[in-house]
PDB file of C-alpha atoms in Angstrom:
ATOM      1  CA  UNK A 745       0.067  -0.033  -0.025  1.00 87.00           C
ATOM      2  CA  UNK A 746       1.152   3.504  -0.837  1.00 90.00           C
ATOM      3  CA  UNK A 747      -0.046   6.711   0.877  1.00 90.00           C
ATOM      4  CA  UNK A 748       0.941  10.012  -0.794  1.00 89.00           C
ATOM      5  CA  UNK A 749       0.783  13.200   1.192  1.00 89.00           C
ATOM      6  CA  UNK A 750       0.664  16.597  -0.717  1.00 87.00           C
ATOM      7  CA  UNK A 751       0.394  20.078   0.192  1.00 85.00           C
ATOM      8  CA  UNK A 752      -2.646  21.750  -1.190  1.00 84.00           C
ATOM      9  CA  UNK A 753      -4.149  25.236  -0.722  1.00 81.00           C
ATOM     10  CA  UNK A 754      -6.875  23.607   1.530  1.00 81.00           C
ATOM     11  CA  UNK A 755      -4.336  21.865   3.779  1.00 83.00           C
ATOM     12  CA  UNK A 756      -2.743  18.434   3.811  1.00 87.00           C
ATOM     13  CA  UNK A 757      -4.159  15.839   1.301  1.00 85.00           C
ATOM     14  CA  UNK A 758      -3.604  12.137   1.456  1.00 86.00           C
ATOM     15  CA  UNK A 759      -4.116   9.701  -1.342  1.00 85.00           C
ATOM     16  CA  UNK A 760      -3.998   5.934  -0.809  1.00 80.00           C
ATOM     17  CA  UNK A 761      -3.038   4.832  -4.301  1.00 75.00           C
ATOM     18  CA  UNK A 762      -1.395   6.001  -7.506  1.00 73.00           C
ATOM     19  CA  UNK A 763      -4.342   7.621  -9.207  1.00 67.00           C
ATOM     20  CA  UNK A 764      -4.062  11.237 -10.257  1.00 57.00           C
ATOM     21  CA  UNK A 765      -0.614  11.744  -8.807  1.00 58.00           C
ATOM     22  CA  UNK A 766       1.387  12.576 -12.003  1.00 54.00           C
ATOM     23  CA  UNK A 767      -0.075  16.128 -12.174  1.00 52.00           C
ATOM     24  CA  UNK A 768       0.866  16.928  -8.606  1.00 56.00           C
ATOM     25  CA  UNK A 769       4.413  15.692  -8.129  1.00 54.00           C
ATOM     26  CA  UNK A 770       5.628  19.161  -7.156  1.00 55.00           C
ATOM     27  CA  UNK A 771       3.397  19.210  -4.081  1.00 81.00           C
ATOM     28  CA  UNK A 772       4.413  15.747  -2.737  1.00 87.00           C
ATOM     29  CA  UNK A 773       6.424  15.969   0.527  1.00 90.00           C
ATOM     30  CA  UNK A 774       5.797  12.408   2.023  1.00 91.00           C
ATOM     31  CA  UNK A 775       5.442   8.954   0.463  1.00 92.00           C
ATOM     32  CA  UNK A 776       4.617   6.305   2.836  1.00 93.00           C
ATOM     33  CA  UNK A 777       5.197   2.731   1.566  1.00 94.00           C
ATOM     34  CA  UNK A 778       3.554  -0.155   3.559  1.00 92.00           C
ATOM     35  CA  UNK A 779       4.419  -3.639   2.146  1.00 91.00           C
ATOM     36  CA  UNK A 780       4.725  -1.955  -1.240  1.00 89.00           C
ATOM     37  CA  UNK A 781       4.174  -3.771  -4.514  1.00 89.00           C
ATOM     38  CA  UNK A 782       6.683  -3.605  -7.445  1.00 89.00           C
ATOM     39  CA  UNK A 783       4.497  -0.910  -9.156  1.00 90.00           C
ATOM     40  CA  UNK A 784       4.445   1.297  -6.003  1.00 90.00           C
ATOM     41  CA  UNK A 785       8.195   0.976  -5.559  1.00 90.00           C
ATOM     42  CA  UNK A 786       8.768   1.878  -9.158  1.00 90.00           C
ATOM     43  CA  UNK A 787       6.487   4.991  -8.773  1.00 88.00           C
ATOM     44  CA  UNK A 788       8.430   6.114  -5.825  1.00 89.00           C
ATOM     45  CA  UNK A 789      11.817   5.425  -7.542  1.00 88.00           C
ATOM     46  CA  UNK A 790      10.637   7.533 -10.477  1.00 88.00           C
ATOM     47  CA  UNK A 791       9.731  10.457  -8.345  1.00 87.00           C
ATOM     48  CA  UNK A 792      12.929  10.447  -6.289  1.00 88.00           C
ATOM     49  CA  UNK A 793      15.282   9.123  -8.995  1.00 89.00           C
ATOM     50  CA  UNK A 794      16.788   6.668  -6.654  1.00 90.00           C
ATOM     51  CA  UNK A 795      16.762   2.885  -6.124  1.00 90.00           C
ATOM     52  CA  UNK A 796      14.612   1.705  -3.185  1.00 91.00           C
ATOM     53  CA  UNK A 797      16.062  -0.808  -0.733  1.00 88.00           C
ATOM     54  CA  UNK A 798      14.545  -4.291  -0.610  1.00 88.00           C
ATOM     55  CA  UNK A 799      13.185  -5.969   2.506  1.00 87.00           C
ATOM     56  CA  UNK A 800      16.307  -8.071   2.841  1.00 88.00           C
ATOM     57  CA  UNK A 801      18.571  -5.030   2.550  1.00 87.00           C
ATOM     58  CA  UNK A 802      16.568  -3.300   5.402  1.00 87.00           C
ATOM     59  CA  UNK A 803      17.295  -6.200   7.669  1.00 88.00           C
ATOM     60  CA  UNK A 804      20.965  -5.950   7.244  1.00 86.00           C
ATOM     61  CA  UNK A 805      22.710  -5.312  10.645  1.00 80.00           C
ATOM     62  CA  UNK A 806      25.772  -3.538   9.424  1.00 81.00           C
ATOM     63  CA  UNK A 807      25.846   0.240  10.074  1.00 75.00           C
ATOM     64  CA  UNK A 808      26.896   0.945   6.526  1.00 80.00           C
ATOM     65  CA  UNK A 809      23.978  -0.844   5.283  1.00 82.00           C
ATOM     66  CA  UNK A 810      21.507   0.985   7.474  1.00 87.00           C
ATOM     67  CA  UNK A 811      22.945   4.456   7.343  1.00 90.00           C
ATOM     68  CA  UNK A 812      24.295   5.690   4.022  1.00 89.00           C
ATOM     69  CA  UNK A 813      24.132   8.226   1.337  1.00 90.00           C
ATOM     70  CA  UNK A 814      23.477   7.461  -2.378  1.00 87.00           C
ATOM     71  CA  UNK A 815      22.575   9.583  -5.324  1.00 85.00           C
ATOM     72  CA  UNK A 816      22.169  12.632  -3.145  1.00 86.00           C
ATOM     73  CA  UNK A 817      19.690  10.920  -0.803  1.00 89.00           C
ATOM     74  CA  UNK A 818      20.017   9.730   2.865  1.00 91.00           C
ATOM     75  CA  UNK A 819      19.086   6.215   3.531  1.00 92.00           C
ATOM     76  CA  UNK A 820      18.397   5.556   7.274  1.00 93.00           C
ATOM     77  CA  UNK A 821      16.984   2.341   8.711  1.00 93.00           C
ATOM     78  CA  UNK A 822      15.991   1.568  12.194  1.00 92.00           C
ATOM     79  CA  UNK A 823      14.294  -1.190  14.097  1.00 91.00           C
ATOM     80  CA  UNK A 824      11.266  -0.805  16.331  1.00 90.00           C
ATOM     81  CA  UNK A 825       9.367  -3.267  18.648  1.00 88.00           C
ATOM     82  CA  UNK A 826       5.939  -3.794  17.243  1.00 87.00           C
ATOM     83  CA  UNK A 827       2.941  -5.745  18.096  1.00 84.00           C
ATOM     84  CA  UNK A 828       3.503  -5.585  21.745  1.00 83.00           C
ATOM     85  CA  UNK A 829      -0.104  -5.998  22.622  1.00 80.00           C
ATOM     86  CA  UNK A 830      -0.251  -9.332  20.823  1.00 80.00           C
ATOM     87  CA  UNK A 831       1.306 -12.690  21.843  1.00 79.00           C
ATOM     88  CA  UNK A 832       3.829 -12.434  19.086  1.00 83.00           C
ATOM     89  CA  UNK A 833       5.648  -9.217  19.327  1.00 86.00           C
ATOM     90  CA  UNK A 834       8.254  -8.711  16.564  1.00 88.00           C
ATOM     91  CA  UNK A 835      11.105  -6.376  15.567  1.00 89.00           C
ATOM     92  CA  UNK A 836      10.073  -4.234  12.483  1.00 90.00           C
ATOM     93  CA  UNK A 837      12.428  -2.328  10.214  1.00 92.00           C
ATOM     94  CA  UNK A 838      11.608   1.115   9.061  1.00 93.00           C
ATOM     95  CA  UNK A 839      13.515   2.974   6.411  1.00 94.00           C
ATOM     96  CA  UNK A 840      13.620   6.786   6.083  1.00 95.00           C
ATOM     97  CA  UNK A 841      14.820   8.340   2.804  1.00 94.00           C
ATOM     98  CA  UNK A 842      15.375  12.025   2.441  1.00 92.00           C
ATOM     99  CA  UNK A 843      15.826  13.310  -1.086  1.00 89.00           C
ATOM    100  CA  UNK A 844      15.233  16.907  -2.086  1.00 85.00           C
ATOM    101  CA  UNK A 845      11.964  18.066  -0.595  1.00 89.00           C
ATOM    102  CA  UNK A 846      10.504  14.544  -0.173  1.00 91.00           C
ATOM    103  CA  UNK A 847      10.537  11.983   2.586  1.00 93.00           C
ATOM    104  CA  UNK A 848       9.965   8.342   1.810  1.00 94.00           C
ATOM    105  CA  UNK A 849       9.199   5.803   4.476  1.00 95.00           C
ATOM    106  CA  UNK A 850       9.405   2.069   3.754  1.00 94.00           C
ATOM    107  CA  UNK A 851       7.986  -0.466   6.271  1.00 93.00           C
ATOM    108  CA  UNK A 852       6.575  -3.979   6.049  1.00 91.00           C
ATOM    109  CA  UNK A 853       4.548  -3.990   9.237  1.00 89.00           C
ATOM    110  CA  UNK A 854       1.778  -1.775  10.191  1.00 88.00           C
ATOM    111  CA  UNK A 855       2.774   0.697  12.978  1.00 87.00           C
ATOM    112  CA  UNK A 856       0.632   2.351  15.572  1.00 88.00           C
ATOM    113  CA  UNK A 857       2.934   5.425  15.582  1.00 90.00           C
ATOM    114  CA  UNK A 858       2.511   5.984  11.802  1.00 91.00           C
ATOM    115  CA  UNK A 859      -1.382   5.810  12.204  1.00 90.00           C
ATOM    116  CA  UNK A 860      -1.296   8.293  15.146  1.00 92.00           C
ATOM    117  CA  UNK A 861       1.062  10.721  13.384  1.00 92.00           C
ATOM    118  CA  UNK A 862      -0.960  10.536  10.107  1.00 91.00           C
ATOM    119  CA  UNK A 863      -4.170  11.574  11.930  1.00 91.00           C
ATOM    120  CA  UNK A 864      -2.388  14.450  13.519  1.00 90.00           C
ATOM    121  CA  UNK A 865      -0.749  15.580  10.201  1.00 91.00           C
ATOM    122  CA  UNK A 866      -4.105  15.724   8.363  1.00 89.00           C
ATOM    123  CA  UNK A 867      -5.354  18.189  10.902  1.00 88.00           C
ATOM    124  CA  UNK A 868      -2.455  20.669  10.214  1.00 87.00           C
ATOM    125  CA  UNK A 869      -2.615  23.358   7.483  1.00 85.00           C
ATOM    126  CA  UNK A 870       0.943  23.130   6.162  1.00 86.00           C
ATOM    127  CA  UNK A 871       4.105  21.246   6.688  1.00 88.00           C
ATOM    128  CA  UNK A 872       7.300  20.116   5.028  1.00 89.00           C
ATOM    129  CA  UNK A 873       9.759  17.175   4.822  1.00 90.00           C
ATOM    130  CA  UNK A 874      11.723  17.962   7.867  1.00 90.00           C
ATOM    131  CA  UNK A 875       8.783  18.582  10.088  1.00 92.00           C
ATOM    132  CA  UNK A 876       7.323  15.303   9.109  1.00 94.00           C
ATOM    133  CA  UNK A 877      10.533  13.453   9.641  1.00 94.00           C
ATOM    134  CA  UNK A 878      11.059  14.871  13.094  1.00 93.00           C
ATOM    135  CA  UNK A 879       7.436  14.322  13.966  1.00 94.00           C
ATOM    136  CA  UNK A 880       7.631  10.713  13.037  1.00 94.00           C
ATOM    137  CA  UNK A 881      10.635  10.144  15.168  1.00 94.00           C
ATOM    138  CA  UNK A 882       9.015  11.895  18.138  1.00 94.00           C
ATOM    139  CA  UNK A 883       5.906   9.708  17.769  1.00 94.00           C
ATOM    140  CA  UNK A 884       8.024   6.659  17.615  1.00 93.00           C
ATOM    141  CA  UNK A 885       9.926   7.589  20.624  1.00 93.00           C
ATOM    142  CA  UNK A 886       6.684   8.369  22.439  1.00 94.00           C
ATOM    143  CA  UNK A 887       5.457   4.846  21.478  1.00 92.00           C
ATOM    144  CA  UNK A 888       8.675   3.291  22.765  1.00 91.00           C
ATOM    145  CA  UNK A 889       8.241   5.141  26.017  1.00 93.00           C
ATOM    146  CA  UNK A 890       4.641   3.873  26.373  1.00 92.00           C
ATOM    147  CA  UNK A 891       6.028   0.229  25.780  1.00 92.00           C
ATOM    148  CA  UNK A 892       8.675   0.718  28.497  1.00 93.00           C
ATOM    149  CA  UNK A 893       6.115   2.016  30.858  1.00 93.00           C
ATOM    150  CA  UNK A 894       4.038  -1.109  30.219  1.00 92.00           C
ATOM    151  CA  UNK A 895       6.956  -3.422  30.798  1.00 93.00           C
ATOM    152  CA  UNK A 896       7.570  -1.450  34.167  1.00 93.00           C
ATOM    153  CA  UNK A 897       4.009  -2.040  35.156  1.00 92.00           C
ATOM    154  CA  UNK A 898       4.336  -5.790  34.348  1.00 91.00           C
ATOM    155  CA  UNK A 899       7.435  -5.967  36.376  1.00 92.00           C
ATOM    156  CA  UNK A 900       5.656  -4.261  39.354  1.00 91.00           C
ATOM    157  CA  UNK A 901       2.865  -6.792  39.211  1.00 90.00           C
ATOM    158  CA  UNK A 902       5.356  -9.707  39.157  1.00 90.00           C
ATOM    159  CA  UNK A 903       7.205  -8.186  42.080  1.00 89.00           C
ATOM    160  CA  UNK A 904       4.039  -8.089  44.149  1.00 87.00           C
ATOM    161  CA  UNK A 905       3.464 -11.731  43.447  1.00 84.00           C
ATOM    162  CA  UNK A 906       7.010 -12.569  44.612  1.00 84.00           C
ATOM    163  CA  UNK A 907       7.625 -10.118  47.403  1.00 82.00           C
ATOM    164  CA  UNK A 908       4.165  -9.019  48.356  1.00 71.00           C
ATOM    165  CA  UNK A 909       3.278  -8.595  52.069  1.00 52.00           C
ATOM    166  CA  UNK A 910       0.741 -11.276  51.930  1.00 49.00           C
ATOM    167  CA  UNK A 911       3.502 -13.878  50.906  1.00 47.00           C
ATOM    168  CA  UNK A 912       6.137 -12.858  53.431  1.00 49.00           C
ATOM    169  CA  UNK A 913       7.475 -15.638  55.603  1.00 48.00           C
ATOM    170  CA  UNK A 914       7.359 -14.709  59.328  1.00 47.00           C
ATOM    171  CA  UNK A 915       8.268 -16.889  62.236  1.00 48.00           C
ATOM    172  CA  UNK A 916       5.372 -17.604  64.638  1.00 49.00           C
ATOM    173  CA  UNK A 917       2.676 -16.431  62.152  1.00 46.00           C
ATOM    174  CA  UNK A 918       0.465 -18.166  59.791  1.00 47.00           C
ATOM    175  CA  UNK A 919       1.441 -16.371  56.510  1.00 48.00           C
ATOM    176  CA  UNK A 920       1.002 -17.897  53.133  1.00 53.00           C
ATOM    177  CA  UNK A 921       4.073 -18.202  50.953  1.00 56.00           C
ATOM    178  CA  UNK A 922       4.235 -18.289  47.182  1.00 61.00           C
ATOM    179  CA  UNK A 923       3.910 -21.874  46.071  1.00 69.00           C
ATOM    180  CA  UNK A 924       6.184 -23.465  43.391  1.00 73.00           C
ATOM    181  CA  UNK A 925       3.494 -23.056  40.760  1.00 79.00           C
ATOM    182  CA  UNK A 926       3.284 -19.321  41.337  1.00 82.00           C
ATOM    183  CA  UNK A 927       6.992 -19.029  41.205  1.00 83.00           C
ATOM    184  CA  UNK A 928       7.162 -21.003  37.943  1.00 85.00           C
ATOM    185  CA  UNK A 929       4.493 -18.623  36.485  1.00 87.00           C
ATOM    186  CA  UNK A 930       6.501 -15.572  37.740  1.00 88.00           C
ATOM    187  CA  UNK A 931       9.735 -17.077  36.208  1.00 89.00           C
ATOM    188  CA  UNK A 932       8.077 -17.564  32.735  1.00 90.00           C
ATOM    189  CA  UNK A 933       6.655 -14.096  32.944  1.00 90.00           C
ATOM    190  CA  UNK A 934       9.962 -12.640  33.797  1.00 92.00           C
ATOM    191  CA  UNK A 935      11.596 -14.381  30.894  1.00 91.00           C
ATOM    192  CA  UNK A 936       9.023 -13.099  28.469  1.00 91.00           C
ATOM    193  CA  UNK A 937       9.289  -9.522  29.776  1.00 92.00           C
ATOM    194  CA  UNK A 938      13.141  -9.668  29.954  1.00 92.00           C
ATOM    195  CA  UNK A 939      13.225 -10.858  26.227  1.00 92.00           C
ATOM    196  CA  UNK A 940      10.928  -7.959  25.244  1.00 92.00           C
ATOM    197  CA  UNK A 941      13.118  -5.513  27.210  1.00 93.00           C
ATOM    198  CA  UNK A 942      16.263  -6.782  25.494  1.00 92.00           C
ATOM    199  CA  UNK A 943      14.570  -6.315  22.057  1.00 91.00           C
ATOM    200  CA  UNK A 944      13.498  -2.797  23.105  1.00 92.00           C
ATOM    201  CA  UNK A 945      17.029  -1.933  24.245  1.00 92.00           C
ATOM    202  CA  UNK A 946      18.301  -3.018  20.841  1.00 91.00           C
ATOM    203  CA  UNK A 947      15.654  -0.981  19.022  1.00 91.00           C
ATOM    204  CA  UNK A 948      16.591   2.218  21.123  1.00 92.00           C
ATOM    205  CA  UNK A 949      20.178   1.788  20.198  1.00 92.00           C
ATOM    206  CA  UNK A 950      19.265   1.662  16.520  1.00 91.00           C
ATOM    207  CA  UNK A 951      17.092   4.516  16.734  1.00 91.00           C
ATOM    208  CA  UNK A 952      19.627   6.569  18.466  1.00 92.00           C
ATOM    209  CA  UNK A 953      22.236   5.864  15.699  1.00 91.00           C
ATOM    210  CA  UNK A 954      19.653   7.028  13.165  1.00 92.00           C
ATOM    211  CA  UNK A 955      18.993  10.336  14.923  1.00 91.00           C
ATOM    212  CA  UNK A 956      22.686  10.926  15.318  1.00 90.00           C
ATOM    213  CA  UNK A 957      23.382  10.204  11.642  1.00 90.00           C
ATOM    214  CA  UNK A 958      20.312  12.353  10.555  1.00 88.00           C
ATOM    215  CA  UNK A 959      21.615  15.300  12.706  1.00 85.00           C
ATOM    216  CA  UNK A 960      25.067  15.175  11.294  1.00 80.00           C
ATOM    217  CA  UNK A 961      25.370  17.997   8.669  1.00 58.00           C
ATOM    218  CA  UNK A 962      28.418  16.272   7.027  1.00 54.00           C
ATOM    219  CA  UNK A 963      26.733  12.835   6.703  1.00 52.00           C
ATOM    220  CA  UNK A 964      25.670  13.660   3.139  1.00 57.00           C
ATOM    221  CA  UNK A 965      27.651  16.349   1.312  1.00 47.00           C
ATOM    222  CA  UNK A 966      24.862  17.019  -1.183  1.00 48.00           C
ATOM    223  CA  UNK A 967      22.283  17.906   1.507  1.00 46.00           C
ATOM    224  CA  UNK A 968      22.693  21.257   3.281  1.00 47.00           C
ATOM    225  CA  UNK A 969      19.703  21.138   5.533  1.00 61.00           C
ATOM    226  CA  UNK A 970      20.683  20.661   9.177  1.00 73.00           C
ATOM    227  CA  UNK A 971      18.462  18.539  11.457  1.00 83.00           C
ATOM    228  CA  UNK A 972      20.794  18.705  14.362  1.00 81.00           C
ATOM    229  CA  UNK A 973      18.737  21.343  16.348  1.00 85.00           C
ATOM    230  CA  UNK A 974      15.368  19.863  15.890  1.00 87.00           C
ATOM    231  CA  UNK A 975      16.497  16.347  16.543  1.00 89.00           C
ATOM    232  CA  UNK A 976      18.397  17.260  19.700  1.00 90.00           C
ATOM    233  CA  UNK A 977      15.439  16.854  22.107  1.00 92.00           C
ATOM    234  CA  UNK A 978      14.579  13.641  20.514  1.00 92.00           C
ATOM    235  CA  UNK A 979      18.061  12.314  21.054  1.00 91.00           C
ATOM    236  CA  UNK A 980      17.898  13.276  24.779  1.00 93.00           C
ATOM    237  CA  UNK A 981      14.561  11.442  24.991  1.00 94.00           C
ATOM    238  CA  UNK A 982      16.128   8.250  23.487  1.00 93.00           C
ATOM    239  CA  UNK A 983      18.951   8.418  25.756  1.00 94.00           C
ATOM    240  CA  UNK A 984      16.686   8.640  28.827  1.00 94.00           C
ATOM    241  CA  UNK A 985      14.608   5.751  27.546  1.00 93.00           C
ATOM    242  CA  UNK A 986      17.786   3.673  27.004  1.00 93.00           C
ATOM    243  CA  UNK A 987      18.845   4.419  30.648  1.00 94.00           C
ATOM    244  CA  UNK A 988      15.286   3.326  31.854  1.00 94.00           C
ATOM    245  CA  UNK A 989      15.445   0.229  29.782  1.00 94.00           C
ATOM    246  CA  UNK A 990      18.787  -0.594  31.373  1.00 93.00           C
ATOM    247  CA  UNK A 991      17.199  -0.083  34.850  1.00 95.00           C
ATOM    248  CA  UNK A 992      14.345  -2.485  33.941  1.00 94.00           C
ATOM    249  CA  UNK A 993      16.845  -4.945  32.582  1.00 93.00           C
ATOM    250  CA  UNK A 994      18.679  -4.885  35.949  1.00 94.00           C
ATOM    251  CA  UNK A 995      15.395  -5.169  37.800  1.00 93.00           C
ATOM    252  CA  UNK A 996      14.555  -8.299  35.642  1.00 93.00           C
ATOM    253  CA  UNK A 997      17.991  -9.837  36.503  1.00 93.00           C
ATOM    254  CA  UNK A 998      17.464  -9.213  40.245  1.00 93.00           C
ATOM    255  CA  UNK A 999      13.914 -10.651  40.262  1.00 91.00           C
ATOM    256  CA  UNK A1000      15.096 -13.742  38.192  1.00 91.00           C
ATOM    257  CA  UNK A1001      17.778 -14.384  41.043  1.00 91.00           C
ATOM    258  CA  UNK A1002      15.099 -13.848  43.587  1.00 89.00           C
ATOM    259  CA  UNK A1003      12.582 -16.309  42.170  1.00 89.00           C
ATOM    260  CA  UNK A1004      15.317 -18.913  41.489  1.00 88.00           C
ATOM    261  CA  UNK A1005      16.396 -18.473  45.152  1.00 88.00           C
ATOM    262  CA  UNK A1006      12.744 -18.902  46.435  1.00 84.00           C
ATOM    263  CA  UNK A1007      12.386 -21.967  44.253  1.00 84.00           C
ATOM    264  CA  UNK A1008      15.517 -23.287  45.814  1.00 87.00           C
ATOM    265  CA  UNK A1009      14.192 -22.587  49.320  1.00 83.00           C
ATOM    266  CA  UNK A1010      10.916 -24.533  48.399  1.00 81.00           C
ATOM    267  CA  UNK A1011      12.894 -27.387  47.234  1.00 83.00           C
ATOM    268  CA  UNK A1012      15.060 -27.258  50.379  1.00 85.00           C
ATOM    269  CA  UNK A1013      12.006 -27.201  52.544  1.00 80.00           C
ATOM    270  CA  UNK A1014      10.872 -30.464  50.893  1.00 83.00           C
ATOM    271  CA  UNK A1015      14.148 -32.071  51.396  1.00 87.00           C
ATOM    272  CA  UNK A1016      14.131 -30.872  55.090  1.00 83.00           C
ATOM    273  CA  UNK A1017      10.780 -32.613  55.599  1.00 82.00           C
ATOM    274  CA  UNK A1018      12.020 -35.916  54.267  1.00 84.00           C
ATOM    275  CA  UNK A1019      15.216 -35.605  56.444  1.00 85.00           C
ATOM    276  CA  UNK A1020      13.379 -34.853  59.622  1.00 82.00           C
ATOM    277  CA  UNK A1021      10.966 -37.805  58.892  1.00 84.00           C
ATOM    278  CA  UNK A1022      13.938 -40.049  58.438  1.00 86.00           C
ATOM    279  CA  UNK A1023      15.433 -38.994  61.692  1.00 83.00           C
ATOM    280  CA  UNK A1024      12.118 -39.230  63.540  1.00 85.00           C
ATOM    281  CA  UNK A1025      11.453 -42.803  62.242  1.00 85.00           C
ATOM    282  CA  UNK A1026      15.049 -43.984  62.805  1.00 87.00           C
ATOM    283  CA  UNK A1027      14.867 -44.707  66.650  1.00 86.00           C
ATOM    284  CA  UNK A1028      11.437 -46.632  66.425  1.00 87.00           C
ATOM    285  CA  UNK A1029      12.978 -48.574  63.455  1.00 88.00           C
ATOM    286  CA  UNK A1030      16.047 -49.491  65.664  1.00 86.00           C
ATOM    287  CA  UNK A1031      13.885 -50.638  68.562  1.00 85.00           C
ATOM    288  CA  UNK A1032      11.737 -52.660  66.125  1.00 85.00           C
ATOM    289  CA  UNK A1033      14.843 -54.198  64.795  1.00 86.00           C
ATOM    290  CA  UNK A1034      16.132 -55.125  68.134  1.00 83.00           C
ATOM    291  CA  UNK A1035      12.893 -56.793  69.198  1.00 80.00           C
ATOM    292  CA  UNK A1036      12.683 -58.555  65.828  1.00 82.00           C
ATOM    293  CA  UNK A1037      15.986 -60.499  66.246  1.00 82.00           C
ATOM    294  CA  UNK A1038      15.367 -64.301  66.646  1.00 77.00           C
ATOM    295  CA  UNK A1039      17.372 -65.071  69.810  1.00 77.00           C
ATOM    296  CA  UNK A1040      15.883 -67.540  72.414  1.00 74.00           C
ATOM    297  CA  UNK A1041      16.655 -65.414  75.485  1.00 75.00           C
ATOM    298  CA  UNK A1042      15.423 -61.816  75.016  1.00 76.00           C
ATOM    299  CA  UNK A1043      13.743 -59.501  77.530  1.00 79.00           C
ATOM    300  CA  UNK A1044      10.087 -59.379  77.451  1.00 75.00           C
ATOM    301  CA  UNK A1045      10.002 -62.079  74.698  1.00 74.00           C
ATOM    302  CA  UNK A1046       7.526 -64.216  76.662  1.00 76.00           C
ATOM    303  CA  UNK A1047       5.868 -61.439  78.676  1.00 79.00           C
ATOM    304  CA  UNK A1048       2.214 -60.896  77.837  1.00 82.00           C
ATOM    305  CA  UNK A1049       2.739 -57.077  77.754  1.00 81.00           C
ATOM    306  CA  UNK A1050       6.011 -57.142  75.938  1.00 80.00           C
ATOM    307  CA  UNK A1051       4.539 -56.221  72.573  1.00 82.00           C
ATOM    308  CA  UNK A1052       2.667 -53.176  73.998  1.00 85.00           C
ATOM    309  CA  UNK A1053       5.827 -52.098  75.857  1.00 83.00           C
ATOM    310  CA  UNK A1054       7.785 -52.138  72.585  1.00 85.00           C
ATOM    311  CA  UNK A1055       5.151 -49.912  71.108  1.00 86.00           C
ATOM    312  CA  UNK A1056       5.468 -47.525  73.845  1.00 89.00           C
ATOM    313  CA  UNK A1057       9.202 -47.469  73.437  1.00 85.00           C
ATOM    314  CA  UNK A1058       8.850 -46.782  69.713  1.00 86.00           C
ATOM    315  CA  UNK A1059       6.281 -44.076  70.238  1.00 89.00           C
ATOM    316  CA  UNK A1060       8.567 -42.298  72.893  1.00 89.00           C
ATOM    317  CA  UNK A1061      11.631 -42.672  70.547  1.00 88.00           C
ATOM    318  CA  UNK A1062       9.540 -41.026  67.674  1.00 86.00           C
ATOM    319  CA  UNK A1063       8.119 -38.097  69.920  1.00 88.00           C
ATOM    320  CA  UNK A1064      11.369 -37.067  71.498  1.00 87.00           C
ATOM    321  CA  UNK A1065      12.958 -36.057  68.167  1.00 84.00           C
ATOM    322  CA  UNK A1066       9.902 -34.203  67.188  1.00 84.00           C
ATOM    323  CA  UNK A1067       9.919 -32.283  70.576  1.00 86.00           C
ATOM    324  CA  UNK A1068      13.565 -31.397  70.089  1.00 83.00           C
ATOM    325  CA  UNK A1069      13.190 -30.201  66.519  1.00 80.00           C
ATOM    326  CA  UNK A1070      10.228 -28.166  67.635  1.00 81.00           C
ATOM    327  CA  UNK A1071      12.144 -26.626  70.394  1.00 82.00           C
ATOM    328  CA  UNK A1072      14.966 -25.725  67.993  1.00 78.00           C
ATOM    329  CA  UNK A1073      12.353 -24.416  65.599  1.00 76.00           C
ATOM    330  CA  UNK A1074      13.436 -26.570  62.735  1.00 71.00           C
ATOM    331  CA  UNK A1075       9.821 -27.308  62.041  1.00 69.00           C
TER     332      UNK A1075
END
């Protein structure tokens, strides 16, 4: 799909298609290509007199493949985290091309930021290429900030599950502890959020590289328009988001260590129960073994109350370790 934005006397006009565009090429300031067809790519290449990058070229990770100048145009590609609200978030590449008075954007995934900015743009009276470019970056940064805030909220909810006051272990009080199933669920959720935060940090790094490159006046000798000043606040916002993402990443690591520690404590409690039960039943087992020996002359062997006396001995031998463990607060 191609969306072409033009400046008219009545304001901003948007056309979703190639119809009736040849007569208004001089008014075009933004061409937005979403999963473009070959015909749409050819149309954009004809207007800008450049060759558009392919989908595979947009996915290149080398800096020279993402940020470069060619035929008097700046090619800038960044990655953003998309579809965060779904069960299948992905990293989507967006390419910005600046040539003369026209901005071209190429993307293969629908973006919430582009939809929001497009609605805002259509309510303005006039604009230009640089304002659209800076506005798009600001909207993308705002969206990334919202995503990080959501991750922070998710981590707070997980933290309450793990460290909440209703699950705190206190001696002498009947307080519920998080069971193993809750801890496993928390561990899975932490892994999911941690993976998304890692992707988001990578996207912010790429976005900061793009902003730095776009604001460099010497990055393209044939372009004399400076974007350094308008992009400076955007750069500061991205830096602050990167620091916040780093804080969330450290928080995830701390919570992962805490969950693993709690799971280890749960497992140790289970082992402790088996150990105590083994110690408790060891003396009665010893007494039963002694009275079970097949010797002819044994105390109480022919006594009518010998069996009951052995049971009393075994019961006392089992109760005494329990009393001792209770006194030492092992149980």
